[in-house]
XYZ file of C-alpha atoms in Angstrom:
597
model
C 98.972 -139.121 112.160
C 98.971 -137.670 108.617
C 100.656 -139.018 106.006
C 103.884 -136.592 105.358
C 104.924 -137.054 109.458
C 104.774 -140.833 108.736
C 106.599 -140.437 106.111
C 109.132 -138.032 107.948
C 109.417 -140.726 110.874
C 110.201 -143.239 108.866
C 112.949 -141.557 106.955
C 114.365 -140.361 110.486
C 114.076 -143.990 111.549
C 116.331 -145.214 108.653
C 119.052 -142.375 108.653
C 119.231 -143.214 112.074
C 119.725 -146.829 111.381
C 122.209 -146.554 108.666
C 124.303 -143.823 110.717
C 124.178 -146.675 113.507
C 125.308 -149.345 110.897
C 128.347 -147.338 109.529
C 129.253 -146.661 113.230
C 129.283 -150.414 113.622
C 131.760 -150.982 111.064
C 134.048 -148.032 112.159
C 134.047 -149.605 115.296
C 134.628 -153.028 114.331
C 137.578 -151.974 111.976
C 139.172 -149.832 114.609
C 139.155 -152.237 117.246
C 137.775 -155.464 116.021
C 134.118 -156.854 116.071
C 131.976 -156.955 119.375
C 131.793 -159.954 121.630
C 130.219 -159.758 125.272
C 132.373 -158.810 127.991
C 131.417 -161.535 131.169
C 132.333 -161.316 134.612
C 135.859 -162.665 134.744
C 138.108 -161.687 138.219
C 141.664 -161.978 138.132
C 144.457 -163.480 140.256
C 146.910 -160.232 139.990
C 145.419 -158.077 141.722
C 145.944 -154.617 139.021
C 146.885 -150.812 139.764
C 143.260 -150.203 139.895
C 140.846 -152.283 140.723
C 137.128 -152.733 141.239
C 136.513 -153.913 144.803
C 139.348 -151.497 146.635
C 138.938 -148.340 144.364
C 135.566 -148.298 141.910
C 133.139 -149.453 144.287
C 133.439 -147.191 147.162
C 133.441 -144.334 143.801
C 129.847 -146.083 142.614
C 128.773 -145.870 146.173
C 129.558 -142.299 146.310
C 128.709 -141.046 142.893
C 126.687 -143.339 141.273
C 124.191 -146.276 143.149
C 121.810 -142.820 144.205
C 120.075 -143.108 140.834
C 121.472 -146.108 139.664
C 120.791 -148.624 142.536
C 117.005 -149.821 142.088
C 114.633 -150.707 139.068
C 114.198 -146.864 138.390
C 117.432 -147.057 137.379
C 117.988 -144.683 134.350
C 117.895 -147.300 131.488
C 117.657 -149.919 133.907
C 121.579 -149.354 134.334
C 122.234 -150.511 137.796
C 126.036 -149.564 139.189
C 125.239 -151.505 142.380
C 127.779 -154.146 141.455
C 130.319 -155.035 138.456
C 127.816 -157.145 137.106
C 125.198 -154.846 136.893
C 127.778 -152.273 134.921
C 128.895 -155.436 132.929
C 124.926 -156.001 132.065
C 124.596 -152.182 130.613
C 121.862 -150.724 129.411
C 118.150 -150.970 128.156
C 115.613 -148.270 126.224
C 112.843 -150.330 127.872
C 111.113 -148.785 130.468
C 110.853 -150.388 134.025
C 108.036 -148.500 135.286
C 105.298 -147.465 132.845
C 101.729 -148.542 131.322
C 101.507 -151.447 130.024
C 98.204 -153.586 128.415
C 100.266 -156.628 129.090
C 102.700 -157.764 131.493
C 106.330 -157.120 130.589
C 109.114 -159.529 130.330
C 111.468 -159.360 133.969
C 114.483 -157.855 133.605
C 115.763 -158.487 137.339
C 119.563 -158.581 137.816
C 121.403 -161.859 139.085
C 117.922 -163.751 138.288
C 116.391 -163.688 134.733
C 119.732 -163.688 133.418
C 123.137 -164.440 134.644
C 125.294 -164.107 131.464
C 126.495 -160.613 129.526
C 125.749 -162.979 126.355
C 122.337 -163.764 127.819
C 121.544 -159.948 128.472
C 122.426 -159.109 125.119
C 120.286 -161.453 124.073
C 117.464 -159.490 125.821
C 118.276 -156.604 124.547
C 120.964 -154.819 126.877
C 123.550 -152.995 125.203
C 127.157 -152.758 126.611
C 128.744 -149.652 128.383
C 131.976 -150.629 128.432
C 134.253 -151.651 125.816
C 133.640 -155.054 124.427
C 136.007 -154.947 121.429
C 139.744 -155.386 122.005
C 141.591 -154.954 124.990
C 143.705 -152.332 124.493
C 143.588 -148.877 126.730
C 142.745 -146.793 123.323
C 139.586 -148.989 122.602
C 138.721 -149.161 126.363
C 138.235 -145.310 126.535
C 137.287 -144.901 122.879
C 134.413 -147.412 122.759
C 133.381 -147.279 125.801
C 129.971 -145.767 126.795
C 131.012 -144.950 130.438
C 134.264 -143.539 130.042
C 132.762 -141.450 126.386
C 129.910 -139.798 129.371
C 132.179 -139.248 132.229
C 134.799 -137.474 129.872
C 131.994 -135.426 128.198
C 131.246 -134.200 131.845
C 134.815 -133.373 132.258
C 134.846 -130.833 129.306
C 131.090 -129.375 129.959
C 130.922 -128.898 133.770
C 127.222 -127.773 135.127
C 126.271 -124.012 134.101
C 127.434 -121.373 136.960
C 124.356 -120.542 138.731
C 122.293 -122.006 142.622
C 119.903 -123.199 139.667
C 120.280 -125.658 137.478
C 118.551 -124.241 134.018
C 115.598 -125.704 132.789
C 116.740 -127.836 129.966
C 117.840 -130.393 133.205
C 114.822 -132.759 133.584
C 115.002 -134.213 136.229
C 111.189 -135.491 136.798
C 110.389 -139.181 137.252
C 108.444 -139.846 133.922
C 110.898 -137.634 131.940
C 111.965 -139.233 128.517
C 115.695 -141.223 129.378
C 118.184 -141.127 126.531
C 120.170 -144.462 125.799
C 122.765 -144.573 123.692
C 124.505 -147.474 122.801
C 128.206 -146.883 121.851
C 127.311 -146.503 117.819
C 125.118 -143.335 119.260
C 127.105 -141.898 121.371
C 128.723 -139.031 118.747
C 125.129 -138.016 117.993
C 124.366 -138.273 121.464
C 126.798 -135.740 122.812
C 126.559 -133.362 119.755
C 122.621 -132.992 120.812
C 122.649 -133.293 124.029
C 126.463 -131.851 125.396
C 125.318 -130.987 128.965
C 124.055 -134.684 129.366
C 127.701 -136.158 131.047
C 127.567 -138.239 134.168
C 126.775 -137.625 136.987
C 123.771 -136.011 135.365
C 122.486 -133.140 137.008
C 125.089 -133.214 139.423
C 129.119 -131.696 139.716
C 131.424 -133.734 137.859
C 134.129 -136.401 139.704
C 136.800 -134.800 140.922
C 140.504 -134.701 138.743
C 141.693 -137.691 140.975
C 138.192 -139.770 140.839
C 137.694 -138.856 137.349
C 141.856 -139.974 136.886
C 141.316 -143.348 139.183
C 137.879 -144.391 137.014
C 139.406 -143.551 133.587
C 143.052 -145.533 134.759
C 140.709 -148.297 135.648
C 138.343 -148.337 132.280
C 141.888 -148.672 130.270
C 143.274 -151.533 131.860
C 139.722 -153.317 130.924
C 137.493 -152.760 134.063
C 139.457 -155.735 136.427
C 138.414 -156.841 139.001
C 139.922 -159.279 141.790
C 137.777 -161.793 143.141
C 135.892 -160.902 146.801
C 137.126 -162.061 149.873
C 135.994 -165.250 150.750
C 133.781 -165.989 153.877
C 135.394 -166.076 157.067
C 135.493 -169.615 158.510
C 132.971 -168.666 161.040
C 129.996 -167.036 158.200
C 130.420 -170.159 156.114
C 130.072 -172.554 158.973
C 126.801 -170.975 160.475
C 125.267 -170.336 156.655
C 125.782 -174.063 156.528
C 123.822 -174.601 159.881
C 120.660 -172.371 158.540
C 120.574 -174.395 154.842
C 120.557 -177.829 156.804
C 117.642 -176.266 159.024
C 115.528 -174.900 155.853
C 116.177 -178.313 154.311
C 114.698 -180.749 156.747
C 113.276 -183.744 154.294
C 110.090 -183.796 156.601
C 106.422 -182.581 154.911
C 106.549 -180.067 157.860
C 109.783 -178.967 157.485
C 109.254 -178.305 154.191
C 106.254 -176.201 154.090
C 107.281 -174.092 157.069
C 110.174 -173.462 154.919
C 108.483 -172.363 152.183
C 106.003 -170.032 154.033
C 109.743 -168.306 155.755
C 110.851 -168.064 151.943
C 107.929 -166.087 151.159
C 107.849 -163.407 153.669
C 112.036 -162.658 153.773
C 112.951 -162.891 149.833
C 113.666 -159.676 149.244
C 115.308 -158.830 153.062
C 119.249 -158.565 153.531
C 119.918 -161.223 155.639
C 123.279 -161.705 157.764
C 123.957 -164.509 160.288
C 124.589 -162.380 163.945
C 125.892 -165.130 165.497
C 129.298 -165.359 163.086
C 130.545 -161.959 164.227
C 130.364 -160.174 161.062
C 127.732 -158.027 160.236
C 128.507 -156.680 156.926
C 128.102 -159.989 154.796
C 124.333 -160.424 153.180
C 122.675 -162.732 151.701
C 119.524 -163.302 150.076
C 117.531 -166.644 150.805
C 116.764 -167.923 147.403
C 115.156 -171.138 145.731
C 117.635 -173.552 144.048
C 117.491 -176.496 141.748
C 120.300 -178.174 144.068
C 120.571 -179.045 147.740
C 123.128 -177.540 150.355
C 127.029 -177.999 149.857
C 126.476 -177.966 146.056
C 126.676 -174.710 143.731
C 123.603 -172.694 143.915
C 121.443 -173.171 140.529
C 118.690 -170.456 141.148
C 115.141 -170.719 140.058
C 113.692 -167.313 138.823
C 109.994 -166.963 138.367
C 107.845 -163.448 138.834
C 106.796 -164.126 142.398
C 107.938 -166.509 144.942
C 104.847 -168.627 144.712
C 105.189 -169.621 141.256
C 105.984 -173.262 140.232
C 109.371 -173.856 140.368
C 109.120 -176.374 137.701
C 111.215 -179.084 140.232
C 110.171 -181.603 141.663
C 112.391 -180.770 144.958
C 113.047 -177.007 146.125
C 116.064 -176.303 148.083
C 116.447 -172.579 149.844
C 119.989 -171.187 150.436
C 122.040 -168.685 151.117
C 123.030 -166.523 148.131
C 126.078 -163.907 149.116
C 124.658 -160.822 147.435
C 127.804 -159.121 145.520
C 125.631 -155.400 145.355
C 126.244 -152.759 147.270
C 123.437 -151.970 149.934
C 121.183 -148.736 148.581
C 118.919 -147.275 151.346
C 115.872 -147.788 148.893
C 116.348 -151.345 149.174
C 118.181 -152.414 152.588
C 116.203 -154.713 154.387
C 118.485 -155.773 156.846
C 117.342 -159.421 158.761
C 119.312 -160.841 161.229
C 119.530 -164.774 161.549
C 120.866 -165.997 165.046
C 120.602 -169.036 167.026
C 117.562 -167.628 169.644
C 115.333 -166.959 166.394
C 116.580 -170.435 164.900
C 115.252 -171.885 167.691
C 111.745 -169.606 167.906
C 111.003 -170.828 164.529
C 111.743 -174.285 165.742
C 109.347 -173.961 168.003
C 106.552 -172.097 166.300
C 106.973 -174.342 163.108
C 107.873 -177.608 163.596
C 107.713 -178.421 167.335
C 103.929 -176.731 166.996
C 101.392 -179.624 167.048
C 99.708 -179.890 163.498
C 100.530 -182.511 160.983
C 101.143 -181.718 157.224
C 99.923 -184.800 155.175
C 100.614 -183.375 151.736
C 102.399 -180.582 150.527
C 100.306 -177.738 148.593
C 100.559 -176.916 144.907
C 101.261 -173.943 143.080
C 98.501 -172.928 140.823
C 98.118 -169.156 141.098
C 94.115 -169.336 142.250
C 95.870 -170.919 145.817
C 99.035 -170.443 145.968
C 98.455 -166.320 145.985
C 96.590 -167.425 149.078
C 98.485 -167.627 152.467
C 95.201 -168.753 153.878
C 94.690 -171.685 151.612
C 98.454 -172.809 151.062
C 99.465 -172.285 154.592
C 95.924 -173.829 156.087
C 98.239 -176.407 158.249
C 100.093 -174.371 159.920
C 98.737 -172.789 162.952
C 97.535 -169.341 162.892
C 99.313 -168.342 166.184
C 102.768 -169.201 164.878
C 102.318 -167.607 161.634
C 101.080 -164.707 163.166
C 103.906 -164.591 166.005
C 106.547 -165.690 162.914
C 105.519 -161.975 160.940
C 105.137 -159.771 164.655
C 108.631 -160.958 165.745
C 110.329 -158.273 163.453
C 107.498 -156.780 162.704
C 109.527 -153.660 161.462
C 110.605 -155.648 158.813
C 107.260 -156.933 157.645
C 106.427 -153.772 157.664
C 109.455 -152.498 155.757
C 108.835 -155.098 152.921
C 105.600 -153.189 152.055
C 107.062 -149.676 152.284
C 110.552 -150.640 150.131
C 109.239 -153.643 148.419
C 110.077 -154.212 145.141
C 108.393 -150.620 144.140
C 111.283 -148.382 144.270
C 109.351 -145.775 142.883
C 107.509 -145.517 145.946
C 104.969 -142.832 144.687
C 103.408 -145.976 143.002
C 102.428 -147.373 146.367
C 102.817 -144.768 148.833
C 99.813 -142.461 147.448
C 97.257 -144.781 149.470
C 98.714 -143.802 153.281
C 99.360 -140.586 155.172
C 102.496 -138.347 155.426
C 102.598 -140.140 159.010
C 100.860 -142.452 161.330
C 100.982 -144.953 164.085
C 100.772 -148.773 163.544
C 99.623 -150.959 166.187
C 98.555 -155.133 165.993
C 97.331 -157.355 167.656
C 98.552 -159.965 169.794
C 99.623 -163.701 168.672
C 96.834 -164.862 171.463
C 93.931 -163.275 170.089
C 94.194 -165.938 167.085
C 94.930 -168.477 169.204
C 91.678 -168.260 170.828
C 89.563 -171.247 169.138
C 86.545 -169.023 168.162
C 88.696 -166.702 166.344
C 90.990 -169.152 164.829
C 87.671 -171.805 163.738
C 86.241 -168.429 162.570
C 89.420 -167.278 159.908
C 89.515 -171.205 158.447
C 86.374 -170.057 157.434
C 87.182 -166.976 155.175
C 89.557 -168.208 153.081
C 88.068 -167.703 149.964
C 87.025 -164.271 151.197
C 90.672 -163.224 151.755
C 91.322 -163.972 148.551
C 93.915 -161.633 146.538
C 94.210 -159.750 142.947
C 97.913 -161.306 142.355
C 95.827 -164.744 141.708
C 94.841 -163.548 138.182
C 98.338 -162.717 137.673
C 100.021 -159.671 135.582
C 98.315 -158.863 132.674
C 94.837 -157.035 131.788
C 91.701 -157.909 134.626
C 88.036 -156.941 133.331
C 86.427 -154.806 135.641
C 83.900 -157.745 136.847
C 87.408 -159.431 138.712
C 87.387 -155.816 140.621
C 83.691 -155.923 141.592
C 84.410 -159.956 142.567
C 87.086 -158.362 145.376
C 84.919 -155.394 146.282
C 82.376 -158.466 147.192
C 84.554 -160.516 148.741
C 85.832 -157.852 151.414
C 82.420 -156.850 151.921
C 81.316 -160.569 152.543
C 84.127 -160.531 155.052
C 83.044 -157.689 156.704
C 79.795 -159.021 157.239
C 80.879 -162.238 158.437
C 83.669 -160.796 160.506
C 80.567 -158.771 162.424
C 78.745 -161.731 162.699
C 81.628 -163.180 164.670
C 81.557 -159.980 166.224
C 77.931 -160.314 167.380
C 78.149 -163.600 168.088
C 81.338 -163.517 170.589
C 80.545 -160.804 172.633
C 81.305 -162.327 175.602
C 84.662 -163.840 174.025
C 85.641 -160.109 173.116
C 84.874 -157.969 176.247
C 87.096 -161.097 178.285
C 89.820 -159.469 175.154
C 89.524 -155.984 175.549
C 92.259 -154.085 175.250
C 94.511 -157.127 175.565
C 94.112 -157.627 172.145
C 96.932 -154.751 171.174
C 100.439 -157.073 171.114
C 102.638 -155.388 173.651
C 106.320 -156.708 172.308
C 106.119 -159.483 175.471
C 107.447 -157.343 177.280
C 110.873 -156.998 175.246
C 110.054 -156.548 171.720
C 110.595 -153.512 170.463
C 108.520 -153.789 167.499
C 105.220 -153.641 169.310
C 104.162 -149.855 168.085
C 106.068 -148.623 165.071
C 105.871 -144.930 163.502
C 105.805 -144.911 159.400
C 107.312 -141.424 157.582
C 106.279 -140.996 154.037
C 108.997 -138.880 151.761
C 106.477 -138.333 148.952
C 108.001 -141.041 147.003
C 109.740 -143.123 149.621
C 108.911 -143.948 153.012
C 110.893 -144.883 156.338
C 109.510 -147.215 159.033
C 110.630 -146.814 162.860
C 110.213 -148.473 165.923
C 108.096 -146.347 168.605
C 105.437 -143.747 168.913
C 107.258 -141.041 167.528
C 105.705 -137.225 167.289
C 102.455 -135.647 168.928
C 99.355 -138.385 167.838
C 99.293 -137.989 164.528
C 95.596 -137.361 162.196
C 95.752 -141.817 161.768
C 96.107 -144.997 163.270
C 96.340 -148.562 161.974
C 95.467 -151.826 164.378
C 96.703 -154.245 162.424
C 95.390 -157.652 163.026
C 96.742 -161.231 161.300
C 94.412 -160.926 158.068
C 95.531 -157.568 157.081
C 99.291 -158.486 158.301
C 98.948 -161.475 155.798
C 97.045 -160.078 153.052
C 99.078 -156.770 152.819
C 101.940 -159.254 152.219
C 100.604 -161.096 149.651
C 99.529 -158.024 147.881
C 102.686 -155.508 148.001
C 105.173 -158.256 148.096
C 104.751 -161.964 147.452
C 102.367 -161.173 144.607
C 103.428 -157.079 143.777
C 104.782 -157.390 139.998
C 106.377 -154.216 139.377
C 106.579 -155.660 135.377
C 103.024 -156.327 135.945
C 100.546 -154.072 133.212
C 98.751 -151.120 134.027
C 95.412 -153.271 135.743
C 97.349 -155.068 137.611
C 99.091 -151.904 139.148
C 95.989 -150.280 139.770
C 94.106 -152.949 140.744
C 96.543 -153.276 143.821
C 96.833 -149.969 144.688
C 92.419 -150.059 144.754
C 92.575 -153.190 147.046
C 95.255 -151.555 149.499
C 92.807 -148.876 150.085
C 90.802 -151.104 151.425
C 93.308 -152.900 153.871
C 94.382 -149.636 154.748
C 90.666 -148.512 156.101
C 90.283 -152.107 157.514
C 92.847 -151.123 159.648
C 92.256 -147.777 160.233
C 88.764 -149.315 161.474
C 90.270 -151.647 163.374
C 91.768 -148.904 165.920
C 88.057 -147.014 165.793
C 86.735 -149.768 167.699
C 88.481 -149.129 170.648
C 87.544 -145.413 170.481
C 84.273 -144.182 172.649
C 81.313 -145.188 170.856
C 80.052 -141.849 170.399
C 83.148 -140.036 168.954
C 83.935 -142.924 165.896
C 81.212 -141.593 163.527
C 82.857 -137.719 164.105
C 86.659 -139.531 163.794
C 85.709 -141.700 161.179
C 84.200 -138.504 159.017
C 87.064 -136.090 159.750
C 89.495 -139.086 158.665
C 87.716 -139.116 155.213
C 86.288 -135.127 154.905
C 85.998 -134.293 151.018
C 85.925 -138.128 149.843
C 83.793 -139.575 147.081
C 80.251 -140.662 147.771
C 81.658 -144.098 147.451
C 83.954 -143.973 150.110
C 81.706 -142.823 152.828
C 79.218 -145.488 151.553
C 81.974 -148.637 151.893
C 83.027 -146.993 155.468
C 79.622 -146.811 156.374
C 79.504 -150.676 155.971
C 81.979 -150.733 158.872
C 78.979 -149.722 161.066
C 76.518 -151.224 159.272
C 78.111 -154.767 159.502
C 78.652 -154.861 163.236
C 82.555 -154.546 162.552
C 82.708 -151.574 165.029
C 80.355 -153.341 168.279
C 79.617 -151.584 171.131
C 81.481 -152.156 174.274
């Protein structure tokens, strides 16, 4: 950069700043100095108030692009708190050399003060509470309005100057930028890109910005949710070694679904299962880390029942259902099951990224029969995950294909099972190095280690012949009979993705077989150890080692092809790849993976 643009920059930089600092005071002696505005519901229920009349307006107008991490400057309208938290010029998704700090609502923070702290600026007035300096110096309401007086351009089209890409450059402003804001940028009012609220939305949202954005508090839990979220803490909390690591392991695979208890008659209450400091009929003190595996710094962890306040955005939903016939399935596959746990495991990253180190106790068969039993919504975690931008993720699979797995009793078998204790340190994962910048040599390490797996997996293959042909085609999982989860049909969007149950459509150009290893390691990659703040090598280097699962899969359902059609199948699948793609597919045949019948 020469030197007259630095110079140039740096004078923008601090007429910017001092325009910014003599907005501050105008501000402050209009309507007194700045103090965060927290989360405060009120007895009296008001004229207008969040719950009955904003919300269902958010839902409508607003949680579309502001109800996930792509959030335009990470403003999320999903809930009060999230409007109360405001806004951030930090990017969510972008390249990083380093990880980036976690900015994720209701659990690295839980304080307006402590969001300010990290850099969140308010959108609603946090200067006195009067209706002039609610609308005046407020963000939202200053946005809204401006939409009001500059509809969208006549026209089908809107003109070019809307961007509306994904990596197009967000604008921010804080409440001392706002004039500057809408003098340069006057088409910019909210909804962006989209027709304004109608004269009685627009009349209900500005009514309720004056009186100070009140809110009464929610409805408490019916009798009935609060006495069967009690029964499922006091199951997750057994004081037994057992009872605690099976609990841990169900943590890890349903953080991130919407659960609701179908056995108290109401469906549209969800929680989230979270980690606490404290123990069941006490307040829930949450611990936050970047993945679920991390130390929880306590001595005791406690998992509960946290009523999520947000609304539910498709890009998110995960919907779980708890009931008293799965309470007692997972009774029986985890602590009726015979094994004994004599210590629990730690959490160093190396192992605890692991599933097949941490969870070595626990036998196979239930695990296995623990993910199949919804196995829609195993499936669902990798597809919504914590990605949101699912063009990050999605890239690696097809526009559609089939998934199949395999059953709980093909790990059950002892050969099989004696065979997986093995791999362990084959199956090992990219999330154990953590967030931030991997040297190539940690890629070439996992290239190895599949490869190693391969071969020993076609050892087993050779060696078990017998064992496999007595398997045959029993080895696809047919549901028992009654699950509807056995076959499942995956849609890619481009960017999103939508999992449902069935074959659906003429056979499509793919097909996964998806057998415990994958189920578990897919998990562990896109999920449990996925960090979306993560930097740019750890992004990549998961999206590299999904490619893999994905063909390990794919390979999986080859096998049960005709012999002589798999080579023709596998090089249609993968026409116009790089040399090094047919060469690692290749391995499939050269390792044994694919036997004869």
């Amino acid at each position: 950069m020469r030197l007259s643009t630095r110079v140039t920059l740096t004078l923008a930089a601090l007429v910017l700043a001092g325009c910014t600092t003599l907005a501050i005071k105008n501000l402050d002696a209009l309507f007194g100095p700045a103090s965060p505005k927290e989360y405060v519901t009120t007895a009296v229920i008001p004229a207008v108030e969040y719950e009955r009349d904003i919300r269902p307006l958010m839902e409508k107008r607003c949680v579309a692009c502001h109800g996930c991490y792509d959030a335009p400057c990470q403003l999320k309208l999903d809930s009060l708190q999230g409007l109360l938290r405001g806004g951030s010029t930090e990017n969510v998704y972008g390249l990083r050399l380093n990880a980036g700090e976690p900015s994720r609502l209701f659990q690295d923070a839980h304080t307006t003060a402590d969001w300010r702290a990290r850099g969140f600026h308010p959108v609603l007035n946090e200067r006195g509470n009067t209706p002039q300096a609610n609308l005046q110096a407020s963000v939202t309401a200053q946005l809204l309005d401006l939409k009001q007086q500059n509809p969208l351009p006549p026209g089908k089209h809107l003109p070019a100057s809307f961007d509306l890409s994904l990596d197009r450059a967000q604008q921010c402003p804080a409440i001392e930028q706002i004039d500057a804001h809408i003098e340069k940028f006057p088409l910019a009012g909210m909804p962006y890109g989209l027709p304004g609220l109608s004269p009685a939305e627009h009349q209900t949202f500005t009514r309720w910005l004056a009186l100070g954005a009140p809110a009464a508090a929610p409805a408490p839990l019916s009798p009935a949710v609060a006495q069967e979220a009690a029964h499922w803490e006091q199951f997750l909390n057994g004081d037994s070694l057992k009872q605690q690591l099976a609990a841990r392991y169900i943590y890890e695979h349903l953080f991130l679904v919407h659960v609701y208890l179908e056995d108290a008659g109401d469906r549209s209450v969800f929680f989230k299962l979270v980690r606490s400091r404290t123990p069941p009929g006490q307040p829930i003190v949450p611990i936050a880390t970047r993945r679920p595996y991390d130390d929880p710094g306590v001595g005791r962890v406690y998992y509960r029942l946290w009523r999520d306040p947000a609304s539910i955005v498709a890009k998110t939903h995960i919907p779980y259902a708890l009931s008293a016939a799965r309470r007692e399935h997972w009774r029986q596959w985890f602590i009726a099951a015979d094994y004994t746990v004599s210590a629990l495991p730690g959490y160093a990253p190396e192992t605890a990224s692991n599933p097949f180190i941490t969870y070595a106790s626990i036998p196979i068969a239930s695990r296995h029969a623990f993910l199949l039993d919804e196995a829609q919504v195993t499936v669902m975690n990798f597809i919504k995950g914590p990605v949101c931008r699912g063009n990050v993720a999605l890239d690696v699979i097809r526009d559609r294909f089939w998934v199949f797995f395999t059953s709980p009793q093909s790990v059950a078998m002892k050969p099989y099972s004696d065979f997986l204790a093995t791999q362990d340190k084959h199956l090992r994962l990219p999330a154990e190095s953590e967030s931030n910048f991997l040297a190539i040599v940690h890629w070439k390490g996992y290239a190895e280690s599949q490869r190693d797996y391969l071969q020993a997996k076609g050892d087993f293959i050779h060696h078990n012949v017998k064992y496999l042909k007595e398997s045959q085609l029993s080895t696809f999982w047919d549901g028992d009979g009654r699950n509807k989860n056995a076959a499942l049909t995956v849609f890619r969007h481009g960017d999103s993705a939508t999992v449902t149950q069935g074959l659906v459509g003429e056979p499509p150009l793919t097909a996964w077989l998806i057998d415990y290893p994958i189920l578990e390691r897919i998990h562990y990659l896109l999920v449990a150890g996925f960090d979306v703040y993560g930097s740019a090598s750890h992004q990549a280097m998961t999206r590299m080692y999904m490619d893999f699962l994905r063909m390990e899969a794919e390979m999986n359902f080859i096998a049960f092809l005709p012999q002589e059609q798999r080579k023709s199948e596998v090089a249609f699948w993968y026409r116009g790849a790089v040399e090094s793609v047919h060469d690692y597919v290749h391995a499939y045949f050269e390792t044994g993976v694919l036997p004869t019948p």
